[in-house]
Coordinates of C-alpha atoms and ligand atoms in Angstrom, one line a residue:
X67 CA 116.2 68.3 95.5
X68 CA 114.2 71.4 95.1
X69 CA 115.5 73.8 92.4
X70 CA 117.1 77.4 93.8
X71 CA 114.7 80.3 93.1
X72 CA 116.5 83.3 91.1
X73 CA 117.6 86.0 93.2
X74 CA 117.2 89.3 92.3
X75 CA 121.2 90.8 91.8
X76 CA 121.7 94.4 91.6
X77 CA 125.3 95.4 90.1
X78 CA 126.2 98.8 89.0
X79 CA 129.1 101.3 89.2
X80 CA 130.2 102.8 92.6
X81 CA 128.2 105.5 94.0
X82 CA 125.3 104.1 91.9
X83 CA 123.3 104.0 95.1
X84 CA 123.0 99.8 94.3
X85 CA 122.3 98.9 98.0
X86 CA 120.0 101.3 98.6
X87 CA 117.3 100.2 95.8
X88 CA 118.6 96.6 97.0
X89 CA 117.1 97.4 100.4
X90 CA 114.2 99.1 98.9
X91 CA 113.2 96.0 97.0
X92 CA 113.7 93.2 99.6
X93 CA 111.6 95.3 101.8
X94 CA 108.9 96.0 99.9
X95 CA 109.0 92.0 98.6
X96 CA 109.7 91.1 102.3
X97 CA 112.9 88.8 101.5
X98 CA 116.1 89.0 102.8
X99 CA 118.8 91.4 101.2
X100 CA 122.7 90.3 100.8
X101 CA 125.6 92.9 100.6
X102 CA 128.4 91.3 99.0
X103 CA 130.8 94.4 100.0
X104 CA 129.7 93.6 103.9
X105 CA 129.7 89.8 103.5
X106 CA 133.6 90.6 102.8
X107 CA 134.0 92.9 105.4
X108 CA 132.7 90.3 107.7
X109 CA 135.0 87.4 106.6
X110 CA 138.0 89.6 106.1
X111 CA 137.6 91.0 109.7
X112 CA 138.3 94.3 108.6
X113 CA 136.9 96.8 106.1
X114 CA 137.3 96.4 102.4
X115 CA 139.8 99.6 102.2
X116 CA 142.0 98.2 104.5
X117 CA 142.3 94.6 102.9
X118 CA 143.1 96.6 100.0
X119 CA 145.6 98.2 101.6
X120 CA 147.6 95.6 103.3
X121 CA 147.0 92.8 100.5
X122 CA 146.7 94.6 96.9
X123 CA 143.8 94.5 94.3
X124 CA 144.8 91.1 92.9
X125 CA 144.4 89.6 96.6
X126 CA 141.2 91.0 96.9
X127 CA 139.8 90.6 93.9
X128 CA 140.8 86.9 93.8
X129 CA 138.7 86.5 97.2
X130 CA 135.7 88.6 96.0
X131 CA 135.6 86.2 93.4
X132 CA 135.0 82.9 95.5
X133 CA 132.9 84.5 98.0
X134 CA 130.8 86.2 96.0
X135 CA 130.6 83.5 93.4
X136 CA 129.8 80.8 97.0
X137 CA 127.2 83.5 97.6
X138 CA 125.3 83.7 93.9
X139 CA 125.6 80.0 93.9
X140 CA 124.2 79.5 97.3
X141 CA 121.2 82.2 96.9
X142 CA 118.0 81.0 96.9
X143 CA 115.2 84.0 96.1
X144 CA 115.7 87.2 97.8
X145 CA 117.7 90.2 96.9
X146 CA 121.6 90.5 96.9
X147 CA 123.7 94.3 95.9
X148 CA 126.8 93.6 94.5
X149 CA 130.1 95.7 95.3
X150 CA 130.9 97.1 91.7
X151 CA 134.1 95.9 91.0
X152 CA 132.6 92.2 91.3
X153 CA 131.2 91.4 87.6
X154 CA 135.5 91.5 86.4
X155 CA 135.1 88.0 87.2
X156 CA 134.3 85.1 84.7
X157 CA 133.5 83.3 88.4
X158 CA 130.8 85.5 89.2
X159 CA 129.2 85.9 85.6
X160 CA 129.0 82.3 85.7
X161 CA 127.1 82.4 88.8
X162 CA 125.2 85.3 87.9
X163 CA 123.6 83.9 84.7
X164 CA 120.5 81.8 86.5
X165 CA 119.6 85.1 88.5
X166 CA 117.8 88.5 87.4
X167 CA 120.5 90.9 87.3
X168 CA 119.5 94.5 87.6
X169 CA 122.1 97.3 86.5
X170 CA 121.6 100.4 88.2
X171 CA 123.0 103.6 85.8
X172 CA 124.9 106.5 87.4
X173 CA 126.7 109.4 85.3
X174 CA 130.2 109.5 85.3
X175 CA 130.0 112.9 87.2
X176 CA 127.5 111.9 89.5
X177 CA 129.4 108.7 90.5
X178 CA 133.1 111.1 91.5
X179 CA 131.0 113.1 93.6
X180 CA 129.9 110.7 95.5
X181 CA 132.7 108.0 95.6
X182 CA 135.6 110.4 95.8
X183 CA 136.9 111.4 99.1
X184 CA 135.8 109.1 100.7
X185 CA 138.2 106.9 101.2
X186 CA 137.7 104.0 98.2
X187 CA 140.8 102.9 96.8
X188 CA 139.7 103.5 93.3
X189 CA 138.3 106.9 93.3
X190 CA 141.2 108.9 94.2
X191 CA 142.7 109.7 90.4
X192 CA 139.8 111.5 88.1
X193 CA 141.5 109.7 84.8
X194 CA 142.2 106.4 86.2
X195 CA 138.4 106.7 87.9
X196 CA 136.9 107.6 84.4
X197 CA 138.8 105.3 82.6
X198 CA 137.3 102.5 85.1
X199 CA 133.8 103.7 84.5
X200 CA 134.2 103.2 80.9
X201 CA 135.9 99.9 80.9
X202 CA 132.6 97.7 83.6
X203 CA 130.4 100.1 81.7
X204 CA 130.7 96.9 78.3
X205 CA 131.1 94.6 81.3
X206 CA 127.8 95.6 83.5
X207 CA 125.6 96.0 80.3
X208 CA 126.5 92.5 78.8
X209 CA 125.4 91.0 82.1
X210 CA 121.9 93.1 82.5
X211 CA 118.8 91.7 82.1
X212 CA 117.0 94.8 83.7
X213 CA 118.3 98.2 83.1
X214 CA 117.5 101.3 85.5
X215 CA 118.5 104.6 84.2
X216 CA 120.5 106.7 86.0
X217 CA 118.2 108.8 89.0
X218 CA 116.0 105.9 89.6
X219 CA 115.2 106.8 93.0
X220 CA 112.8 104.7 95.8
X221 CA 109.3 105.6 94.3
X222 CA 110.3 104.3 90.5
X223 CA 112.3 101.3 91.7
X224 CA 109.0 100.1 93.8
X225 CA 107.2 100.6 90.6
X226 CA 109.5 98.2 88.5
X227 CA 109.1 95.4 91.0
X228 CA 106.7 93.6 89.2
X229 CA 108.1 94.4 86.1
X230 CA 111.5 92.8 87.3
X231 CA 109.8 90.3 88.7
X232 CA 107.7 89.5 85.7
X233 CA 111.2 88.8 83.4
X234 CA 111.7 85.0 84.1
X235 CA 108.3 84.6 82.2
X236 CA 109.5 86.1 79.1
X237 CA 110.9 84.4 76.4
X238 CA 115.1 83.7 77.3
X239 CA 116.9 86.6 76.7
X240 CA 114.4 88.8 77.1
X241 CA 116.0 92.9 78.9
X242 CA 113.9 95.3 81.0
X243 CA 114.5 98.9 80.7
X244 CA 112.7 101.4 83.6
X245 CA 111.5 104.3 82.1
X246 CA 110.4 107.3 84.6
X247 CA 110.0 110.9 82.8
X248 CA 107.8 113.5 83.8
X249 CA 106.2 111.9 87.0
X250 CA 105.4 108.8 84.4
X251 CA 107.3 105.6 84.4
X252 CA 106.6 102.4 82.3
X253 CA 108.6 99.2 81.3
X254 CA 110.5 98.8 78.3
X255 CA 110.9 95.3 77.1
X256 CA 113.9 94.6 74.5
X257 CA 113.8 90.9 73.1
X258 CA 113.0 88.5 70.4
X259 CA 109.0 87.0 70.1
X260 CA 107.7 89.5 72.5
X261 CA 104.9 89.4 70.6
X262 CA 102.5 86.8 70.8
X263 CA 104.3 85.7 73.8
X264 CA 101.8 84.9 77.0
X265 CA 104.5 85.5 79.6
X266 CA 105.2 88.8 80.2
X267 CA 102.5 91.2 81.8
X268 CA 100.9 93.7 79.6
X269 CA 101.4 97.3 80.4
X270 CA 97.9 98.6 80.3
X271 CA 94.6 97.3 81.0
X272 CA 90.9 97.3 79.1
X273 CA 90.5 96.7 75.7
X274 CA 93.3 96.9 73.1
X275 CA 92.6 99.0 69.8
X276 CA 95.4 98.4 67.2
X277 CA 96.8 101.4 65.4
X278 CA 99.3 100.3 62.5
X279 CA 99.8 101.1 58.4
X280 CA 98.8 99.1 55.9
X281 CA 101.8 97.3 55.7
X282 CA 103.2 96.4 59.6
X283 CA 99.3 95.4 60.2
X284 CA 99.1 92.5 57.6
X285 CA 103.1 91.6 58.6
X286 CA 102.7 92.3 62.2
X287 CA 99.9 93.5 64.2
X288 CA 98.0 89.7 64.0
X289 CA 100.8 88.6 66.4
X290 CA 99.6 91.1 68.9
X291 CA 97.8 89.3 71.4
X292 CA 94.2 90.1 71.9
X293 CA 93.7 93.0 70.0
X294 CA 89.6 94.1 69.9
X295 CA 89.8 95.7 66.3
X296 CA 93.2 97.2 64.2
X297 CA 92.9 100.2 62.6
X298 CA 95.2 100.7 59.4
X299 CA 96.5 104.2 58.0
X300 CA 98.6 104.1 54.8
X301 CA 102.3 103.8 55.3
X302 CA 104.7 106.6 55.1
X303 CA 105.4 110.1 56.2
X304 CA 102.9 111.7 54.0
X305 CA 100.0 110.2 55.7
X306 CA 101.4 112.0 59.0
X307 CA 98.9 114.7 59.4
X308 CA 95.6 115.8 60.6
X309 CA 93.4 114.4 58.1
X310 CA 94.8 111.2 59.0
X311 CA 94.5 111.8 62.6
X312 CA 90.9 112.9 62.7
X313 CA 90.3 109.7 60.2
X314 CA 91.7 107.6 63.5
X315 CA 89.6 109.2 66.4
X316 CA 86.4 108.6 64.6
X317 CA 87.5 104.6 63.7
X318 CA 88.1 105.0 67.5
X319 CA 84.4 106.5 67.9
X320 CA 83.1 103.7 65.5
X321 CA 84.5 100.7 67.9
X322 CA 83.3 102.4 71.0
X323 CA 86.2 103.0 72.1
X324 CA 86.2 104.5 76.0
X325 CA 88.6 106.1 78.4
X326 CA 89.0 102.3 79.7
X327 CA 90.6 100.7 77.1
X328 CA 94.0 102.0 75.2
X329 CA 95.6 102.1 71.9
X330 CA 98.4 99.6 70.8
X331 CA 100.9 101.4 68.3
X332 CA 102.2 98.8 65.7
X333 CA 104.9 100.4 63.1
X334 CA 107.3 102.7 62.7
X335 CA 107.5 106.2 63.9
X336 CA 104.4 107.5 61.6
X337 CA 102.1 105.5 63.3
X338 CA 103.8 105.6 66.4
X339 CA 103.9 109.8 66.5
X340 CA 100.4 109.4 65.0
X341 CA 99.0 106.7 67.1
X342 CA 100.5 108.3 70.1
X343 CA 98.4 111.7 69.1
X344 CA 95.5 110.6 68.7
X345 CA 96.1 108.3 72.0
X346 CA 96.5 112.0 74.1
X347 CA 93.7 113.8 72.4
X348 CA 91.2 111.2 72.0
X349 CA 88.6 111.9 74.8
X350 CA 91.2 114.1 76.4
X351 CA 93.9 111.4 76.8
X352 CA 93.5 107.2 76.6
X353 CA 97.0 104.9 77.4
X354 CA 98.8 103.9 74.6
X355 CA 101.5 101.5 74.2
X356 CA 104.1 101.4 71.8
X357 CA 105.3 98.3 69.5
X358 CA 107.7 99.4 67.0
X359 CA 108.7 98.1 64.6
X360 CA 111.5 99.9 62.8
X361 CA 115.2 100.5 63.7
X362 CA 114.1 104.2 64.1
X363 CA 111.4 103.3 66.3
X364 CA 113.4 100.7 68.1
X365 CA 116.4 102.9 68.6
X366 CA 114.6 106.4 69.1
X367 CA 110.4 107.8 68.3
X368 CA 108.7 104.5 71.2
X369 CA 110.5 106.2 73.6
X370 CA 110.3 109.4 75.7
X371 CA 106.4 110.3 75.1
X372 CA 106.6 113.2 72.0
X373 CA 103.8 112.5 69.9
X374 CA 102.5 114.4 67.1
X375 CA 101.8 115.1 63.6
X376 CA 103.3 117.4 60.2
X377 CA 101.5 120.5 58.8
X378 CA 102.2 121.3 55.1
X379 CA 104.6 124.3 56.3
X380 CA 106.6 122.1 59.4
X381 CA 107.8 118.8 60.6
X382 CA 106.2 118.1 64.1
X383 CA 104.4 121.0 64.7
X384 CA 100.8 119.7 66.0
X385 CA 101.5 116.9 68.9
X386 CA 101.7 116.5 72.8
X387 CA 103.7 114.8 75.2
X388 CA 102.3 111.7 76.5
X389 CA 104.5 109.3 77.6
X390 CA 103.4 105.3 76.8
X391 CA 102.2 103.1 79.4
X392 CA 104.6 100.7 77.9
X393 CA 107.1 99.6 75.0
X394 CA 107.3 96.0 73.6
X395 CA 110.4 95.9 71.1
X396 CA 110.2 92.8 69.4
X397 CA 113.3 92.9 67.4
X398 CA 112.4 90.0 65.3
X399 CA 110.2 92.1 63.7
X400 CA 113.2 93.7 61.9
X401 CA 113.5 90.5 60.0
X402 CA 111.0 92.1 57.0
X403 CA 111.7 95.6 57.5
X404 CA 113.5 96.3 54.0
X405 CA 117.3 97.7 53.6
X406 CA 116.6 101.0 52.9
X407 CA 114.6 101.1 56.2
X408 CA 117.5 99.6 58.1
X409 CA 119.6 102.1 56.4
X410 CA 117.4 105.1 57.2
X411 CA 117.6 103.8 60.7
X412 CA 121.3 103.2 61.0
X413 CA 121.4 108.0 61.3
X414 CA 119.3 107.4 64.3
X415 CA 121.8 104.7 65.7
X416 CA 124.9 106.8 65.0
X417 CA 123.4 109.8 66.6
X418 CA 122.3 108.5 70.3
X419 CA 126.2 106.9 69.7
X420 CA 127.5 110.6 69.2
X421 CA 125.6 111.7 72.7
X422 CA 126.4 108.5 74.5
X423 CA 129.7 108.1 73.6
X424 CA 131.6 105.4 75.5
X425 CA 130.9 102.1 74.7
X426 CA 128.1 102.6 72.5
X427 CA 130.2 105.0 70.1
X428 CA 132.9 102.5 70.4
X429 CA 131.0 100.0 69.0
X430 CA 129.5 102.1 66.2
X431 CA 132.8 103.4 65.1
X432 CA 134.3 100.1 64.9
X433 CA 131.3 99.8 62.3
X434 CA 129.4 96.7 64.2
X435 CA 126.3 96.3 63.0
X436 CA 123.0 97.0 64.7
X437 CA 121.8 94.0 66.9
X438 CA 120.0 93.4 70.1
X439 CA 122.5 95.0 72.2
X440 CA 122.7 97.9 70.2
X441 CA 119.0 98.4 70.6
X442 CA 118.8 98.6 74.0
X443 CA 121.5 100.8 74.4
X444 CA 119.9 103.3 72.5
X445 CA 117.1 103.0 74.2
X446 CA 119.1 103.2 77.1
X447 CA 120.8 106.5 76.3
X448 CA 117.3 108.2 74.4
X449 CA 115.8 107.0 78.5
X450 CA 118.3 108.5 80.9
X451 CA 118.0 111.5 78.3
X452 CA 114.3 111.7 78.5
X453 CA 114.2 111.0 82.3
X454 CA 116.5 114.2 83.1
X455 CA 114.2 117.2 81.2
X456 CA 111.1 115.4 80.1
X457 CA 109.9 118.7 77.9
X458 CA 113.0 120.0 76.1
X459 CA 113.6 122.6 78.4
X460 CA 117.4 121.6 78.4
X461 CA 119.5 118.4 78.4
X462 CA 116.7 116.5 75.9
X463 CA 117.5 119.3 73.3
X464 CA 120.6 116.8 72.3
X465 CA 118.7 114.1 70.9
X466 CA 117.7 116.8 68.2
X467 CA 121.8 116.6 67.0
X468 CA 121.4 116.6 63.0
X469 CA 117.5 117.3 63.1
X470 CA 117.3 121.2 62.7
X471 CA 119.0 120.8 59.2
X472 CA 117.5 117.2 58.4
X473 CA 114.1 118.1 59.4
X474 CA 114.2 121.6 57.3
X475 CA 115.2 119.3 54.0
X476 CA 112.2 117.1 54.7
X477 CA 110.4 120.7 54.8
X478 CA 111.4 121.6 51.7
X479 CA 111.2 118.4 49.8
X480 CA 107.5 117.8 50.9
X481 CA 108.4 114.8 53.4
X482 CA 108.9 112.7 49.7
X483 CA 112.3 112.7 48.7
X484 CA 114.0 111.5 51.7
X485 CA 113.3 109.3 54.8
X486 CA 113.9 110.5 57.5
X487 CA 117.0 108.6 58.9
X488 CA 118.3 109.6 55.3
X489 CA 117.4 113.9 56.4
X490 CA 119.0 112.9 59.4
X491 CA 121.8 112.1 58.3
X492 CA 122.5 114.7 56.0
X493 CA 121.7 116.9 59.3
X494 CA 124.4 115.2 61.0
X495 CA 127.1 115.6 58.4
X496 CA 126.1 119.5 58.0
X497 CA 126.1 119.6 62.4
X498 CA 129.5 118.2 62.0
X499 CA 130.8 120.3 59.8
X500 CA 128.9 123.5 62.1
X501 CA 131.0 122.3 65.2
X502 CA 134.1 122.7 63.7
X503 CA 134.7 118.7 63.8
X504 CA 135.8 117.6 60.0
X505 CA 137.8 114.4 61.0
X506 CA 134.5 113.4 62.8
X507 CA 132.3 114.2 60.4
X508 CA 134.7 112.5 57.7
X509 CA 134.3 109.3 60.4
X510 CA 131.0 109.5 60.4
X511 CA 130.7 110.1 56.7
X512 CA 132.2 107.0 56.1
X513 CA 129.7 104.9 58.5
X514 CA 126.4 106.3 56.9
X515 CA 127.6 105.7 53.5
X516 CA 128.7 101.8 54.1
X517 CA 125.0 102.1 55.8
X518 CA 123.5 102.9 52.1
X519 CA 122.4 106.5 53.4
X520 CA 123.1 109.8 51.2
X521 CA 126.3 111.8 52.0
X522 CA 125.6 114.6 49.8
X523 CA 122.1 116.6 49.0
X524 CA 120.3 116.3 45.7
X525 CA 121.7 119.3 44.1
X526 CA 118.2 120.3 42.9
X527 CA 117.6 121.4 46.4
X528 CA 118.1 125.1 47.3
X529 CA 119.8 125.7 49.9
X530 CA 118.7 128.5 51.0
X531 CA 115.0 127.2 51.3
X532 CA 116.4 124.9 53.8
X533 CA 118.3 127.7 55.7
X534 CA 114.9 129.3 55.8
X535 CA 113.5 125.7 56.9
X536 CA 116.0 125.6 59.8
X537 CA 114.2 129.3 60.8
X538 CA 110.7 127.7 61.5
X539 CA 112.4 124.8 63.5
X540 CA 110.6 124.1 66.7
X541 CA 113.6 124.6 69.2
X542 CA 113.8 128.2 67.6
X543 CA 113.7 131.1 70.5
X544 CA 113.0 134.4 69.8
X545 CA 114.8 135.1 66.1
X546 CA 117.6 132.6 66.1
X547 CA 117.2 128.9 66.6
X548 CA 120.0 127.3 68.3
X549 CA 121.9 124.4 67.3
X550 CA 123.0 121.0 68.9
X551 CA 126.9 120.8 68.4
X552 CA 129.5 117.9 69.0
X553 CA 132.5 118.5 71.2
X554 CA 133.7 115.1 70.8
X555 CA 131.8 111.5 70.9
X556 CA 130.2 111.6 74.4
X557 CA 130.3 115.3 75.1
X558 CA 127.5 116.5 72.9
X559 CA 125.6 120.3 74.3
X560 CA 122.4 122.3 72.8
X561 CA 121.5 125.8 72.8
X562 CA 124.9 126.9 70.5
X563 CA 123.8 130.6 68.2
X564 CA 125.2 130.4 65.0
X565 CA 125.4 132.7 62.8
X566 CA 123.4 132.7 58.8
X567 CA 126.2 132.4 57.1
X568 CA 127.9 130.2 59.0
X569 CA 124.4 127.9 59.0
X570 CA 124.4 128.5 54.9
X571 CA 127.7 126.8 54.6
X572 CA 127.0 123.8 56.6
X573 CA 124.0 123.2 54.1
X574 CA 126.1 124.7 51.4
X575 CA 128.5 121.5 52.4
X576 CA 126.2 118.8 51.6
X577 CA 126.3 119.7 48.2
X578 CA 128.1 117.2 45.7
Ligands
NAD171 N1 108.7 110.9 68.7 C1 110.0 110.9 68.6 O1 110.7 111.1 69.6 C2 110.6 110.6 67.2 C3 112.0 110.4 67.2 C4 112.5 110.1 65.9 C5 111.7 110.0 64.8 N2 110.4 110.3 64.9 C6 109.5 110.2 63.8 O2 109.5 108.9 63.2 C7 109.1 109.0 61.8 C8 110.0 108.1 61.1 O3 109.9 106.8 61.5 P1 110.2 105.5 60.6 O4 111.5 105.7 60.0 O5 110.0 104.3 61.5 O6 109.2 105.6 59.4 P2 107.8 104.8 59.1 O7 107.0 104.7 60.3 O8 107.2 105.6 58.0 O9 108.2 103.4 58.6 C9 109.0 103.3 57.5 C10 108.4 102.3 56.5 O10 108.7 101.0 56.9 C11 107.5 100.2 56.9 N3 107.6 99.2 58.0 C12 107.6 99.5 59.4 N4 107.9 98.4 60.1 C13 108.1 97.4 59.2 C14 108.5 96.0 59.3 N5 108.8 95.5 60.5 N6 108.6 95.3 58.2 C15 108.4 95.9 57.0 N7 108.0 97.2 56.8 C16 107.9 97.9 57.9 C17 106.4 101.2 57.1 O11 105.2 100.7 56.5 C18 106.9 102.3 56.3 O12 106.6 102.2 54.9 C19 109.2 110.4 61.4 O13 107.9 110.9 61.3 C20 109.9 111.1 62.6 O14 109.5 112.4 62.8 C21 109.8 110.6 66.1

C-alpha cells in the first residue's frame, strides 16, 4: 500500500480568515482544498448554526469529531481548513499529528469583530467569547507546527509555501514561524539540531560569511553548514561598538566578500545587533541571517530587524533596521550557554509574558521553566509585535517595557556591571512599581529572583545619573521620554509622560 502524503491543515480561531489562506495555498500548489465546517454542513443537511440549535454543542461536537477525524485520516496531500472549535478533540489531534498543521493568529479584538453578529453560536457573549479564545489559544499552539502571525494576508502566506512545505525535511519536531514586517518576510525555524541539519532550505543564497565571538564560534559556528570563512569578535557587550564594527567590514573586504553572498550571525545579541549592522551597511546592505544562540537572542534581539551598536554616552544609538532573511533557533545550543546567561535571559522571557499575557503569562507565572515551547512563543509574541509597526512608531514601543530604566543603568555602569537581562530586570521591577502595580511587581519579583537575577541595584549607583540616563533614551520625544506601563498581564501600552520625581522614585525603589 502506498503511504498517505501529509496534508497541509490550517486551524486557528474563528474569524482567523483560516479558509481563506487555505484556498490561497491549494491554489497556488494546485491541490484540492477541504472545509471541514462545509463537509458538516453537507452531511448534516443543514447549516452548522442550525445543528447547533436543534441538537446542543455536545451533539455537535461529538460528530465533528468523527468526521473530521474520517477526514484527516483519509487525506492524502492537498490542503484542508479546519472549523476552529475542532482541535478540542483528542480524535482529531490524533489524526492531526502525521500532517503539517498551520495555525493562523488573530487578535482577540480582531476575531469579535468579525465573528460577532453574525450569527455563530459562540460569539454572541464578549466574556464567554474571550474566555474561549484563551482557553484553544494552549490548545491550537500545542498542535502547531507552523505559526502565522496575526495579519498574514495572501501575498505573505504565498511566500511561506515553500517554507511550510520544506518542514517534513527537518529534523522531528521541528516549528515554522512567518515573519512579514516592513514589506519583508522571512522564516523562523524553532527546533533542536537545526544546525548541521541538510534538510531544511536555507534562507539566503551565495556564499556564507560567519560572524560570531570568540566563544559561540569555537562551541558553535563549526556546525553551521558551509560557511566560506567565520569571523570572530571578542565576547561581551563591551566589544559592541564601532571600532569593532569597522574591524568586521574590512574582514568582510579581506574575504571578498560581495553583494552576492550574506552574513550568518552566530551568538547572542552582541554579535547578532553587531553582525546585523555591519550586514546593512556593508556595501550599502548584504542579507544576513540570524543563529542565536542565547535565551535573549532566542526569545527576543534575532527577531524583528533592529540592528546596531553602543557609543560611550548611549545604549543603541548607531544601528539600522534590517530585517534578516532568515532565523535558525537551534535550541540545543542552550545546552553550554552558562546559568548566569540563562538567568539574564529569563527578564527577556518574563517581559514578552507581561505583553502577551494569556497563555504565555500563565505559564510564566506558574514559574515553568523556559523550554521549546516557551521559545517560540516569544518569538511568536516579539513577531506579531514587529509585524504591526515595523519602526517604533507605535504598538512595537511595548517590547521596550523595563528597558528605558535598564538600559540607562547599563549607561551609567559602562555596559560592565550588569548583563543585560540583569538591567532589564531591574527596569522591569522600577516599570512596575511606575504603573502603580505593586502586587505584580512583588509577582514578578519573586520570579526573577528564583531566576538568579538582581532584585535590588548596587547601592553604589546613583540614582540620579540613571534618571539622567533614562533622559538620553532613544524613544525620548521632545523633552520628556515616555514610558511603557503595565495595566495588567496582557494589556501592556507605551507613550505614558511621567513626571521626574515620579521616575526618581521608581529608580529610588531598586535600592536595597
Ligand atoms: N535587536 C534587538 O531587538 C534586541 C533585543 C534585545 C536585546 N538586544 C541586545 O542583545 C544584547 C544582549 O544579548 P545577549 O544577552 O545574548 O548577550 P551576548 O551576545 O553578549 O551573549 C552573552 C554571553 O554568552 C556567550 N554565549 C552566547 N551563546 C552561547 C552559548 N550557546 N554557549 C555558551 N556561551 C554562549 C557569549 O559569548 C557572551 O559571553 C544587548 O546588546 C542588547 O542590546 C537586542
Amino acid at each position: 500500500m502506498t503511504q498517505l502524503q501529509p496534508a497541509i491543515v490550517f486551524t486557528g480561531f474563528m474569524g482567523a480568515g483560516k479558509t481563506t489562506l487555505a484556498r490561497e495555498v491549494a491554489h497556488v500548489l494546485d491541490v484540492p482544498v477541504q472545509d471541514s465546517d462545509r463537509l458538516l454542513t453537507d452531511r448534516f443537511g443543514m447549516e452548522i448554526e442550525a445543528f447547533f440549535a436543534a441538537n446542543g454543542e455536545a451533539a455537535f461536537r461529538a460528530e465533528e469529531s468523527r468526521l473530521v477525524g474520517e477526514l484527516l485520516d483519509g487525506a492524502d496531500g492537498g490542503v484542508i481548513a479546519l472549523g476552529g472549535g475542532a482541535l478540542g478533540s483528542d480524535r482529531v489531534r490524533t489524526a492531526l499529528q502525521r500532517h503539517t498543521v498551520v495555525l493562523v493568529d488573530v487578535d482577540l479584538e480582531v476575531a469579535w469583530q468579525r465573528a460577532h453578529g453574525k450569527g455563530r453560536p459562540l460569539a454572541q457573549d464578549r466574556e464567554a467569547f474571550t474566555a474561549l479564545y484563551r482557553e484553544r489559544e494552549a490548545i491550537y499552539l500545542a498542535a502547531a507546527d507552523v505559526v502565522l502571525p496575526a495579519g498574514t494576508g495572501l501575498g505573505a502566506v504565498r511566500g511561506a509555501i515553500d517554507a511550510i512545505r520544506g518542514l517534513p525535511s527537518g529534523p522531528p519536531g521541528t516549528r515554522l514561524l512567518w515573519a512579514s514586517a516592513g514589506g519583508a518576510q522571512y522564516p523562523v525555524w524553532v527546533g533542536r539540531a537545526l544546525l548541521g541539519h541538510e534538510g531544511l532550505p536555507w534562507p539566503a543564497t551565495g556564499r556564507r560569511f560567519g560572524i560570531s565571538d570568540e566563544t559561540v564560534g569555537e562551541l558553535h559556528a563549526g556546525r553551521v553548514r558551509d560557511l566560506s570563512g567565520l569571523i570572530e569578535i571578542p565576547p561581551g557587550e563591551e566589544a559592541k561598538t564601532l571600532q569593532t564594527t569597522e574591524r568586521v567590514w574590512r574582514a568582510l573586504v579581506d574575504v571578498g566578500a560581495t553583494r552576492g553572498d550574506h552574513v550568518v550571525a552566530v551568538g547572542g545579541g552582541v554579535v547578532g545587533d553587531l553582525a546585523g549592522f555591519a550586514a546593512a551597511t556593508f556595501q550599502r546592505g548584504i542579507p544576513v541571517v540570524q543563529v542565536p544562540t542565547t535565551v535573549v537572542a532566542q526569545v527576543d534581539s534575532a527577531y524583528g530587524g533592529k540592528t546596531g551598536v553602543d557609543l560611550p554616552e548611549a545604549k543603541n544609538y548607531v544601528g539600522a533596521y534590517h530585517q534578516p532573511a532568515g532565523v535558525i533557533v537551534d535550541t540545543a545550543t542552550l545546552a553550554t550557554l552558562p546559568p548566569e546567561e540563562h538567568a539574564a535571559g529569563y527578564a527577556e522571557v518574563v517581559k514578552t509574558a507581561l505583553i502577551a499575557g494569556g497563555v504565555l503569562w500563565d505559564r510564566i507565572a506558574a514559574g515553568e521553566p523556559v523550554d521549546d515551547d516557551v521559545i517560540l512563543a516569544c518569538a511568536r509574541t516579539k513577531l506579531a509585535t514587529v509585524a504591526a509597526d515595523e519602526r517604533d512608531g507605535g504598538r512595537r514601543q511595548v517590547l521596550n517595557l523595563g528597558h528605558t530604566i535598564g538600559h540607562a543603568i547599563e549607561t551609567v555602569t559602562g555596559y560592565a556591571r550588569y548583563r543585560h537581562g540583569e538591567a532589564v530586570a531591574l527596569g522591569l521591577l522600577a516599570a512596575l512599581t511606575l504603573s502603580g502595580q505593586e502586587d505584580l511587581r512583588d509577582q514578578v519579583a519573586d520570579l526573577v529572583a528564583a531566576a538568579g537575577l538582581p532584585v535590588t541595584m548596587d547601592p553604589a549607583i546613583e540614582v540620579d545619573a540613571v534618571l539622567a540616563a533614562t533622559a538620553k533614551d532613544k524613544k525620548r520625544v521632545g523633552e520628556s521620554t515616555p514610558f511603557v506601563l503595565v495595566g495588567a498581564p496582557g494589556d501592556v501600552t507605551f507613550g505614558h509622560q511621567r513626571g521626574l520625581p515620579e521616575v526618581r522614585g521608581a529608580i529610588a525603589s531598586l535600592l536595597p
